[in-house]
PDB file of C-alpha atoms in Angstrom:
ATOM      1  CA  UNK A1400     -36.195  -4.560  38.921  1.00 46.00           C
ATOM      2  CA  UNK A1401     -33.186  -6.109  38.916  1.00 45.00           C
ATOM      3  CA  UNK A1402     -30.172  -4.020  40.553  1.00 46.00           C
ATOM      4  CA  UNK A1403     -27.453  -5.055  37.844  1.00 44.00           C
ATOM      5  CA  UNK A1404     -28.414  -6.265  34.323  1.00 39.00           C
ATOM      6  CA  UNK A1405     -25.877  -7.396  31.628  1.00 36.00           C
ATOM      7  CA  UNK A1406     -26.797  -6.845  27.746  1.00 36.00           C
ATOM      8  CA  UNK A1407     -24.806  -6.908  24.898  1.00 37.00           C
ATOM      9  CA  UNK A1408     -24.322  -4.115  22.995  1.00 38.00           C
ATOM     10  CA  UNK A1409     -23.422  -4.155  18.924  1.00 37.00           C
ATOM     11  CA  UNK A1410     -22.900  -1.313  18.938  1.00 39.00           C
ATOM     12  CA  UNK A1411     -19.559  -1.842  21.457  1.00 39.00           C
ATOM     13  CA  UNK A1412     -18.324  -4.402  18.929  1.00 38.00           C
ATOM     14  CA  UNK A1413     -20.462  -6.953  21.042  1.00 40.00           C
ATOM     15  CA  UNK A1414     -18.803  -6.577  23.847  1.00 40.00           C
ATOM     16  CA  UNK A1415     -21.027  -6.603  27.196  1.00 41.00           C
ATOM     17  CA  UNK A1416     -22.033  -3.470  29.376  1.00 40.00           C
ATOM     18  CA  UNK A1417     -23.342  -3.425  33.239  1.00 37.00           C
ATOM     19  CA  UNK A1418     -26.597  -1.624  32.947  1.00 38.00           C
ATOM     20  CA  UNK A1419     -27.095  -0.141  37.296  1.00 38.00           C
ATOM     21  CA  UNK A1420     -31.036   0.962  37.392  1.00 39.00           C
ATOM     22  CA  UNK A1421     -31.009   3.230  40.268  1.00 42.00           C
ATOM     23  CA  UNK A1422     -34.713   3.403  41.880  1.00 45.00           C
ATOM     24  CA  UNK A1423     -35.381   7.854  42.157  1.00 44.00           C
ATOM     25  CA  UNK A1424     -38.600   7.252  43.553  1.00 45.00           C
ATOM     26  CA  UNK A1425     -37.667   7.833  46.847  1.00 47.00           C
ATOM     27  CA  UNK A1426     -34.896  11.458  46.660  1.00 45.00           C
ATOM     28  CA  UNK A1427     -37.615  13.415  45.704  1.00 45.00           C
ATOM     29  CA  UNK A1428     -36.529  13.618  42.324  1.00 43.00           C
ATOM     30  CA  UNK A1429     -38.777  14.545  39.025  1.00 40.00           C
ATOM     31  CA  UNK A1430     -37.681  11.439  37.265  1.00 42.00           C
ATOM     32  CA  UNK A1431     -39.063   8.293  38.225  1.00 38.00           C
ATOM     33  CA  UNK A1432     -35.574   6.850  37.630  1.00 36.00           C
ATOM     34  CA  UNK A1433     -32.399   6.804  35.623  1.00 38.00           C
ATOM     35  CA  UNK A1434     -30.059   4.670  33.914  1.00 37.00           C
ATOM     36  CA  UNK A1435     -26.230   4.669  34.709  1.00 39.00           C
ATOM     37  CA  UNK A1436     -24.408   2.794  31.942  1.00 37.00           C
ATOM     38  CA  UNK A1437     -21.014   1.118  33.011  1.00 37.00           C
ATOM     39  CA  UNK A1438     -18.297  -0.950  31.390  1.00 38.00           C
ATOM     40  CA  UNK A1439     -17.644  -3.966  33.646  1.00 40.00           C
ATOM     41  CA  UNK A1440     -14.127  -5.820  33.886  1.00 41.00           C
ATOM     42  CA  UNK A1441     -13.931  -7.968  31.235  1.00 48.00           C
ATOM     43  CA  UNK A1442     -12.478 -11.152  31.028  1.00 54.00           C
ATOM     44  CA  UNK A1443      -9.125 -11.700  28.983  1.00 68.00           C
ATOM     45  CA  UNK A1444     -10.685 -13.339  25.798  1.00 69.00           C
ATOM     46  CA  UNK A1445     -12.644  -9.986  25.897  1.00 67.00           C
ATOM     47  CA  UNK A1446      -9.992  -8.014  26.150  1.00 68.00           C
ATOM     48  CA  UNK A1447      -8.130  -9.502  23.713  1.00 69.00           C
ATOM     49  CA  UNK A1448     -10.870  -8.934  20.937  1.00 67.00           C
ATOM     50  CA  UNK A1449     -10.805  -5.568  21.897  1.00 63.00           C
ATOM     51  CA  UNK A1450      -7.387  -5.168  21.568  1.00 64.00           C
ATOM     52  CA  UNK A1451      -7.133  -6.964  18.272  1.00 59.00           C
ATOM     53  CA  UNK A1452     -10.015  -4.524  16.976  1.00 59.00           C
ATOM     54  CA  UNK A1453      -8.011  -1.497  17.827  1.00 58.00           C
ATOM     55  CA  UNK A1454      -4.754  -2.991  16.335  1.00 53.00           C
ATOM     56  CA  UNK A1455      -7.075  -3.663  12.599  1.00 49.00           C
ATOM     57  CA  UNK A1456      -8.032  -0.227  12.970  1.00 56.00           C
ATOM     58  CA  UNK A1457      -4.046   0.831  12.871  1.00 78.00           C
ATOM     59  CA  UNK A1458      -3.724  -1.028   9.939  1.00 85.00           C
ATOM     60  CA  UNK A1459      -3.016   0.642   6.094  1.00 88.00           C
ATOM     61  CA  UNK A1460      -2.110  -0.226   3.108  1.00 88.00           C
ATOM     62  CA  UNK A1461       1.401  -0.021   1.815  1.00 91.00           C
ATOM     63  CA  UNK A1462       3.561  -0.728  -1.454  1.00 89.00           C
ATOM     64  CA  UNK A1463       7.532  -0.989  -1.846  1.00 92.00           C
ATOM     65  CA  UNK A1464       9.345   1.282  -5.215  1.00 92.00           C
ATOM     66  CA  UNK A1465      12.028   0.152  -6.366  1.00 91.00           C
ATOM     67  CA  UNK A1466      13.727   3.741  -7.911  1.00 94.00           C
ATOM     68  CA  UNK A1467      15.560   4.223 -11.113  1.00 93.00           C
ATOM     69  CA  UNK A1468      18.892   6.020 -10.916  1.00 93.00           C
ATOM     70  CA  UNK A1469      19.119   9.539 -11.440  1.00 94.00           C
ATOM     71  CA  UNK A1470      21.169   9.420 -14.378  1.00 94.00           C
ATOM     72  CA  UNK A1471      18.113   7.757 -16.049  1.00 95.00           C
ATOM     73  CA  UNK A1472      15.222   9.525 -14.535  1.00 96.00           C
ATOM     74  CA  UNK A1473      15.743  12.385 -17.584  1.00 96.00           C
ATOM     75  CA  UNK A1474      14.764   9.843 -20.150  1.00 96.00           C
ATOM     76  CA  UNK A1475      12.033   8.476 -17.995  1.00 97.00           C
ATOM     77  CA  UNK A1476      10.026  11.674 -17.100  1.00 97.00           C
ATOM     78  CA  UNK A1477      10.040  12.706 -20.977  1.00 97.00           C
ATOM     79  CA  UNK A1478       8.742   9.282 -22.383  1.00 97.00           C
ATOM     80  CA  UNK A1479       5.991   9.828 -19.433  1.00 97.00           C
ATOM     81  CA  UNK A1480       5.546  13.662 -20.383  1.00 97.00           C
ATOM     82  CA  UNK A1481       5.266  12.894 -24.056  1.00 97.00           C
ATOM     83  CA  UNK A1482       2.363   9.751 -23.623  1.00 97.00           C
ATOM     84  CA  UNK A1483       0.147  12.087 -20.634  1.00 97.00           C
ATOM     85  CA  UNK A1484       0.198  15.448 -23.143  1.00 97.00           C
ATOM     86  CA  UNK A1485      -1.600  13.042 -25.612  1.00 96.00           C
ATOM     87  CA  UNK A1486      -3.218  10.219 -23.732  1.00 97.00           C
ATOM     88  CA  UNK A1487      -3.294  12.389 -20.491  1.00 95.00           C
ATOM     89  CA  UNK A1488      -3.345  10.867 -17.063  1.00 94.00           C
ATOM     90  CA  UNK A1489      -1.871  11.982 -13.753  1.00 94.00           C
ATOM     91  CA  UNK A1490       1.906  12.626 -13.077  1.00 94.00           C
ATOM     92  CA  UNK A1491       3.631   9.838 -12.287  1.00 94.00           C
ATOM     93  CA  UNK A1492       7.001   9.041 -10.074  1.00 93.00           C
ATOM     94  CA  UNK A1493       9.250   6.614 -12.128  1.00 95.00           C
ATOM     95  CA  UNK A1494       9.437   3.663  -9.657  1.00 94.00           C
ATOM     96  CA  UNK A1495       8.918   0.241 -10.456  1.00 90.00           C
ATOM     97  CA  UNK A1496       6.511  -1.910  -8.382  1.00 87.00           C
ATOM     98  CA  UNK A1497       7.959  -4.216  -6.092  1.00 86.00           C
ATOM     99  CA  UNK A1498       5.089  -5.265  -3.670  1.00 84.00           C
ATOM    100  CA  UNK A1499       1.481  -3.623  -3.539  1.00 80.00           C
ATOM    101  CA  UNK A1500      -1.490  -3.494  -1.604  1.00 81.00           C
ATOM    102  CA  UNK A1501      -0.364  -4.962   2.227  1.00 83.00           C
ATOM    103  CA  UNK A1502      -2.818  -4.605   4.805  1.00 84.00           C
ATOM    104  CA  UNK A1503      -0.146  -4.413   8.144  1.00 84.00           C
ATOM    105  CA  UNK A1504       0.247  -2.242  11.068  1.00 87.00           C
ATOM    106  CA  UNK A1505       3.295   0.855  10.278  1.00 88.00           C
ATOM    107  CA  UNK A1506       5.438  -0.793  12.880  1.00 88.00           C
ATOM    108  CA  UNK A1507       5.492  -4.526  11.707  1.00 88.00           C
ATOM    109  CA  UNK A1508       6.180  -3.081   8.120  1.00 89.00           C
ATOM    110  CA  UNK A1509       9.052  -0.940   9.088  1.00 92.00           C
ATOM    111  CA  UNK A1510      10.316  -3.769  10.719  1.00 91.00           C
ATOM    112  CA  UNK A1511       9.854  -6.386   7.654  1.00 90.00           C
ATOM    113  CA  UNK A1512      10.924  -2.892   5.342  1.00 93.00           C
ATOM    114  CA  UNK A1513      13.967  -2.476   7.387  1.00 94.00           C
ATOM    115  CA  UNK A1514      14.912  -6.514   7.664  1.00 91.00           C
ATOM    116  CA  UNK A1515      14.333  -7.134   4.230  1.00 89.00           C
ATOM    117  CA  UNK A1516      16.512  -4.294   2.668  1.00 91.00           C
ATOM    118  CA  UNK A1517      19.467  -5.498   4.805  1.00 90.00           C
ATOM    119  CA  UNK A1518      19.462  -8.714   3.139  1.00 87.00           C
ATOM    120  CA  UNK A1519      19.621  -7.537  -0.432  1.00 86.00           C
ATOM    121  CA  UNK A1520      21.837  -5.930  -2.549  1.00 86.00           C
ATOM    122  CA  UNK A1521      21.884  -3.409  -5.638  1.00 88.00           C
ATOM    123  CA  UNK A1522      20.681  -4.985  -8.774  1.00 85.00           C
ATOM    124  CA  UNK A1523      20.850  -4.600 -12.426  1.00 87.00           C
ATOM    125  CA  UNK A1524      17.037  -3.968 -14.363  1.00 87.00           C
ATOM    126  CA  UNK A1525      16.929  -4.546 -18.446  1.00 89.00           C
ATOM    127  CA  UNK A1526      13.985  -3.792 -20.008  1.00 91.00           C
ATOM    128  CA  UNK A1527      12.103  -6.324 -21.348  1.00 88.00           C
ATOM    129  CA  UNK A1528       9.066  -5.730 -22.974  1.00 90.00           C
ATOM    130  CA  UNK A1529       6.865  -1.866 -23.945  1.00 94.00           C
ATOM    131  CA  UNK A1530       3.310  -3.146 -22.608  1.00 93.00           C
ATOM    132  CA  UNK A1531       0.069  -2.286 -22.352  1.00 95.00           C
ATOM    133  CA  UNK A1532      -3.057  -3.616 -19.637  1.00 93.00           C
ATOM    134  CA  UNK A1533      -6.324  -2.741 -19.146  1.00 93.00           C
ATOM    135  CA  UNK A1534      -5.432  -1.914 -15.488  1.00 92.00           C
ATOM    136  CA  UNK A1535      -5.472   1.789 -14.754  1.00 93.00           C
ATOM    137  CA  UNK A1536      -2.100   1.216 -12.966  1.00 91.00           C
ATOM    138  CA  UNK A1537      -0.191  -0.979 -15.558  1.00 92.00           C
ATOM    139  CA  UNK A1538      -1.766   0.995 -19.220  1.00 95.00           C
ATOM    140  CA  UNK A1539       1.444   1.313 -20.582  1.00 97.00           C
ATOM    141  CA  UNK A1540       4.329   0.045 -18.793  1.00 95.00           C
ATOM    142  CA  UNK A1541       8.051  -1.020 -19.762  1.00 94.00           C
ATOM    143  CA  UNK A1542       8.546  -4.733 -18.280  1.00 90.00           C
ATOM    144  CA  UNK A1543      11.325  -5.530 -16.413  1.00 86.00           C
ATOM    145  CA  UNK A1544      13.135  -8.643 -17.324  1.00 81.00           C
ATOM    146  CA  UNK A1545      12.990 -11.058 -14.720  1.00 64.00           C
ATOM    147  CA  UNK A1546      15.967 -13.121 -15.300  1.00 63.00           C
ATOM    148  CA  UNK A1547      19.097 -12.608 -13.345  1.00 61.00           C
ATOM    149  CA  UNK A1548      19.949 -10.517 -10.162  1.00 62.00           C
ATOM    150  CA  UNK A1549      16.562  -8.790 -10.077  1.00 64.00           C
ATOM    151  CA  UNK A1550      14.718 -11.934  -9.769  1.00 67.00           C
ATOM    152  CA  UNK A1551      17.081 -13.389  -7.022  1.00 71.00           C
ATOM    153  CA  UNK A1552      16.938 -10.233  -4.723  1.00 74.00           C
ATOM    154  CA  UNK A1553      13.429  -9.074  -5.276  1.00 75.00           C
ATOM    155  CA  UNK A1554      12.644 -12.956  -4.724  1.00 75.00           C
ATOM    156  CA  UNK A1555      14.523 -13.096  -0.976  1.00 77.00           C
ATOM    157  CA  UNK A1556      12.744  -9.514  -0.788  1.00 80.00           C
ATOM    158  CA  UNK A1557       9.137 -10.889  -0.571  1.00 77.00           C
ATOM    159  CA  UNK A1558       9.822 -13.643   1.205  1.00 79.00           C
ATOM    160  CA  UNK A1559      10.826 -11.411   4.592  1.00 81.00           C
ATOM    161  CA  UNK A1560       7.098  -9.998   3.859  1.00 76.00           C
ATOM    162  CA  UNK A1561       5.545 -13.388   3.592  1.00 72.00           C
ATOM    163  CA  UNK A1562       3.444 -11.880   0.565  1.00 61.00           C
ATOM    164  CA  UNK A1563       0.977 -14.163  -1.160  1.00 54.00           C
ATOM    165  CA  UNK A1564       0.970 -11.853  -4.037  1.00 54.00           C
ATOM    166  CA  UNK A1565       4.394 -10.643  -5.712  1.00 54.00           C
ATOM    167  CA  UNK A1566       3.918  -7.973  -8.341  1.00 64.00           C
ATOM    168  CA  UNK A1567       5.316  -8.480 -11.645  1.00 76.00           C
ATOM    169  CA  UNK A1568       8.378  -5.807 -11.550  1.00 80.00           C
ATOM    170  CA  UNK A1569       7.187  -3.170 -14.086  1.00 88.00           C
ATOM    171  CA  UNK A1570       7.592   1.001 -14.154  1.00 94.00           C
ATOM    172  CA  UNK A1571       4.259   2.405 -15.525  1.00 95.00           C
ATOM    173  CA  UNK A1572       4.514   5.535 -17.996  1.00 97.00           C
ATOM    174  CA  UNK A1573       1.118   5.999 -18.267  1.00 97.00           C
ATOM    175  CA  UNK A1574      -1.920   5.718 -15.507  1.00 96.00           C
ATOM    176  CA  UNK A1575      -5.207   4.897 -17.639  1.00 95.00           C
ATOM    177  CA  UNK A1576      -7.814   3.544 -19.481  1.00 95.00           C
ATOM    178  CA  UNK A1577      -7.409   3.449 -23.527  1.00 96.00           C
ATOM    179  CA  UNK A1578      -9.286   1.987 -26.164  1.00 96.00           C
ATOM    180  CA  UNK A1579      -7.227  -0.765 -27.982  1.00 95.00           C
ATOM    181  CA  UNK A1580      -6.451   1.809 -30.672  1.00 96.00           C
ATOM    182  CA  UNK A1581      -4.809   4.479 -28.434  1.00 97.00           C
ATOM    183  CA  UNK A1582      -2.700   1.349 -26.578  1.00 96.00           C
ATOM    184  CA  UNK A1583      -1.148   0.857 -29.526  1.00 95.00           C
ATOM    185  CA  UNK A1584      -0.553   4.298 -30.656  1.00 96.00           C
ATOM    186  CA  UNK A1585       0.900   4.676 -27.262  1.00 96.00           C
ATOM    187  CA  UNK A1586       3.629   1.749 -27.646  1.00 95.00           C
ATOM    188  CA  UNK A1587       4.246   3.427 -30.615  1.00 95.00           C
ATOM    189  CA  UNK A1588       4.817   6.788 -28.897  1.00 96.00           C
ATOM    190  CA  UNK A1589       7.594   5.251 -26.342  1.00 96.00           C
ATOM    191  CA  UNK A1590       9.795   4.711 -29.527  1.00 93.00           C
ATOM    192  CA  UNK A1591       9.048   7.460 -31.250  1.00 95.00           C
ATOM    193  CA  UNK A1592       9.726   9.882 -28.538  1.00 96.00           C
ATOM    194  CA  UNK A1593      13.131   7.933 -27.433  1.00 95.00           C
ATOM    195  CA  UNK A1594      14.310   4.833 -30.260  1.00 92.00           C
ATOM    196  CA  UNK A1595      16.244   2.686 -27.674  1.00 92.00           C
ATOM    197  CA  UNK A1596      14.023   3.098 -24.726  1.00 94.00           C
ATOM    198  CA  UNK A1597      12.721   0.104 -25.332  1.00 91.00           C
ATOM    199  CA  UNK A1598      16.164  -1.394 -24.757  1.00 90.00           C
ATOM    200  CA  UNK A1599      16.986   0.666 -21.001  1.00 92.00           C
ATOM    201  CA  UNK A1600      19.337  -0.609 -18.661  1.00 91.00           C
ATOM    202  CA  UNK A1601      19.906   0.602 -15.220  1.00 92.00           C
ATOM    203  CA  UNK A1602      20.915  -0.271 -11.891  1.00 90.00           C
ATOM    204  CA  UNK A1603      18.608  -0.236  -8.370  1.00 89.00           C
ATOM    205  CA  UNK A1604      20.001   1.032  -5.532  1.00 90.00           C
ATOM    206  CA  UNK A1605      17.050   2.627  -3.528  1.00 94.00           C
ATOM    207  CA  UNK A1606      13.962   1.108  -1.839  1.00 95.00           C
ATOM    208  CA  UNK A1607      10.738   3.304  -0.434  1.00 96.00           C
ATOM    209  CA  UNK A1608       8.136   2.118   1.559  1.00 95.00           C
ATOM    210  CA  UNK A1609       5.269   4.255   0.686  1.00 93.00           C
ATOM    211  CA  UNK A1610       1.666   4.338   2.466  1.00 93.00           C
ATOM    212  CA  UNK A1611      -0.809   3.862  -0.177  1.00 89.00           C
ATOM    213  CA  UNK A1612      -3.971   6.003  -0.321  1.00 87.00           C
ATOM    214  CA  UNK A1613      -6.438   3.946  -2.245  1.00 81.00           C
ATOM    215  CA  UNK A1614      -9.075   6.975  -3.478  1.00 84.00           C
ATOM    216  CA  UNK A1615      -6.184   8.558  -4.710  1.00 86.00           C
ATOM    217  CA  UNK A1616      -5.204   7.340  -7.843  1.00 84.00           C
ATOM    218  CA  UNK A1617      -2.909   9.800  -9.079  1.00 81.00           C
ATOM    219  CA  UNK A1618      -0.363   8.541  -5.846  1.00 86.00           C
ATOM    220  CA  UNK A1619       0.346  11.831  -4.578  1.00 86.00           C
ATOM    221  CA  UNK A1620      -1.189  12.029  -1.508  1.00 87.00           C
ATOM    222  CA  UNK A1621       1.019   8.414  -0.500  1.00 90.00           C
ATOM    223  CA  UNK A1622       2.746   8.998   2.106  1.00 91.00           C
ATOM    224  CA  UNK A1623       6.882   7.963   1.736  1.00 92.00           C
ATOM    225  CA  UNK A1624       7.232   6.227   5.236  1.00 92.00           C
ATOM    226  CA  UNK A1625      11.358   4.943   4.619  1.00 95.00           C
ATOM    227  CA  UNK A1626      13.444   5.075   1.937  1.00 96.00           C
ATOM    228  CA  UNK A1627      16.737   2.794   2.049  1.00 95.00           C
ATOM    229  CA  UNK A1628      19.771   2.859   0.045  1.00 95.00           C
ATOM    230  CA  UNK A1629      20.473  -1.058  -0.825  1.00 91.00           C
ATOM    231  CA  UNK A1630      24.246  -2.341  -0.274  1.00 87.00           C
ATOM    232  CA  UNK A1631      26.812  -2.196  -3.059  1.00 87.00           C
TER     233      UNK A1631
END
């Protein structure tokens, strides 16, 4: 038998293992031999898979809020208290969605977090639109109007990210799934509880870079990793 022996092992992400047989036979010892299993030097393309394996298993997901004022956070909280006591649903934090679902280490997206806040600078939101989606995230949501200073600064936001998919800025009232009935009894709801909220108008002047949890759907086990306060 063969003194050294190299295998690959799946189970090590592929990477190879020395396998030493050490002969017994001859200590007077009650097994005929052993095995002694040993992680040889690896070459650098080896090591760099390794590497880059432990650096994907840093990675998380993470979204940016955008928060409303608190001035307007009163009105917010009691459209959203009104729809979940009928419709139900999970508490929500009034934020509107400014980037979702990015797979990056914590550091690099501090960084990015950090580098793109600095080059933006408080904007005006007007609603646009009551809607409703089929999406358990978006059921009833107001739409933010994109024209103007939120579309510039949100714009030179995502670009810092390099982020192939740009959410369309929105602050959900309601997390669910309705029938078509109950979305429109909903949007009717909105007005009903407040007649002009359809009509809000606020300033941004606070960022949060939150750690998403994606088995929690209610949000409130995401983690707040920064929050910023945007220049005047």
């Amino acid at each position: 038998m063969e003194p050294h022996t190299f295998i690959s092992v799946s189970a090590l992400y592929g990477l190879p293992l020395t396998v030493s047989y050490m002969d017994h036979s001859q200590m007077n010892c009650s097994e005929s031999f052993s095995l002694k299993l040993t992680l040889r030097l690896m070459p650098s393309q080896e090591q760099e898979a390794l590497e880059a394996f432990k650096d994907a298993q840093e990675m998380h997901m993470y979204a940016v809020w955008a928060l409303p004022p608190t001035h307007v956070l009163p009105r917010i909280k009691t459209v959203m208290e009104g729809l979940r006591a009928e419709f139900g649903g999970p508490e929500i934090e009034p934020h509107i969605t400014v980037l979702g679902s990015m797979l990056r280490t914590e550091e690099d997206t501090i960084q990015q977090f950090k580098d793109a806040c600095n080059i933006i600078t408080r904007f005006e939101c007007n609603v646009d639109l009551i809607e409703t989606s089929r999406f358990f995230y978006q059921c009833v949501s107001l739409i933010i109007d994109p024209i103007g200073d939120l579309w510039g600064e949100i714009g030179r936001f995502v670009r810092i990210f390099e982020h192939t998919f740009p959410c369309c800025p929105h602050l959900s009232l309601l997390y669910g799934y309705l029938t078509d009935e109950e979305k429109k009894r909903a949007k009717e709801k909105v007005t009903t509880i407040d007649e002009g909220f359809a009509s809000l108008s606020f300033d941004v002047t606070r960022f949060v870079l939150c750690k998403m949890n994606i088995q929690d759907k209610s949000q409130h086990s995401w983690e707040k990793i920064l929050a910023i306060d945007l220049q005047p």
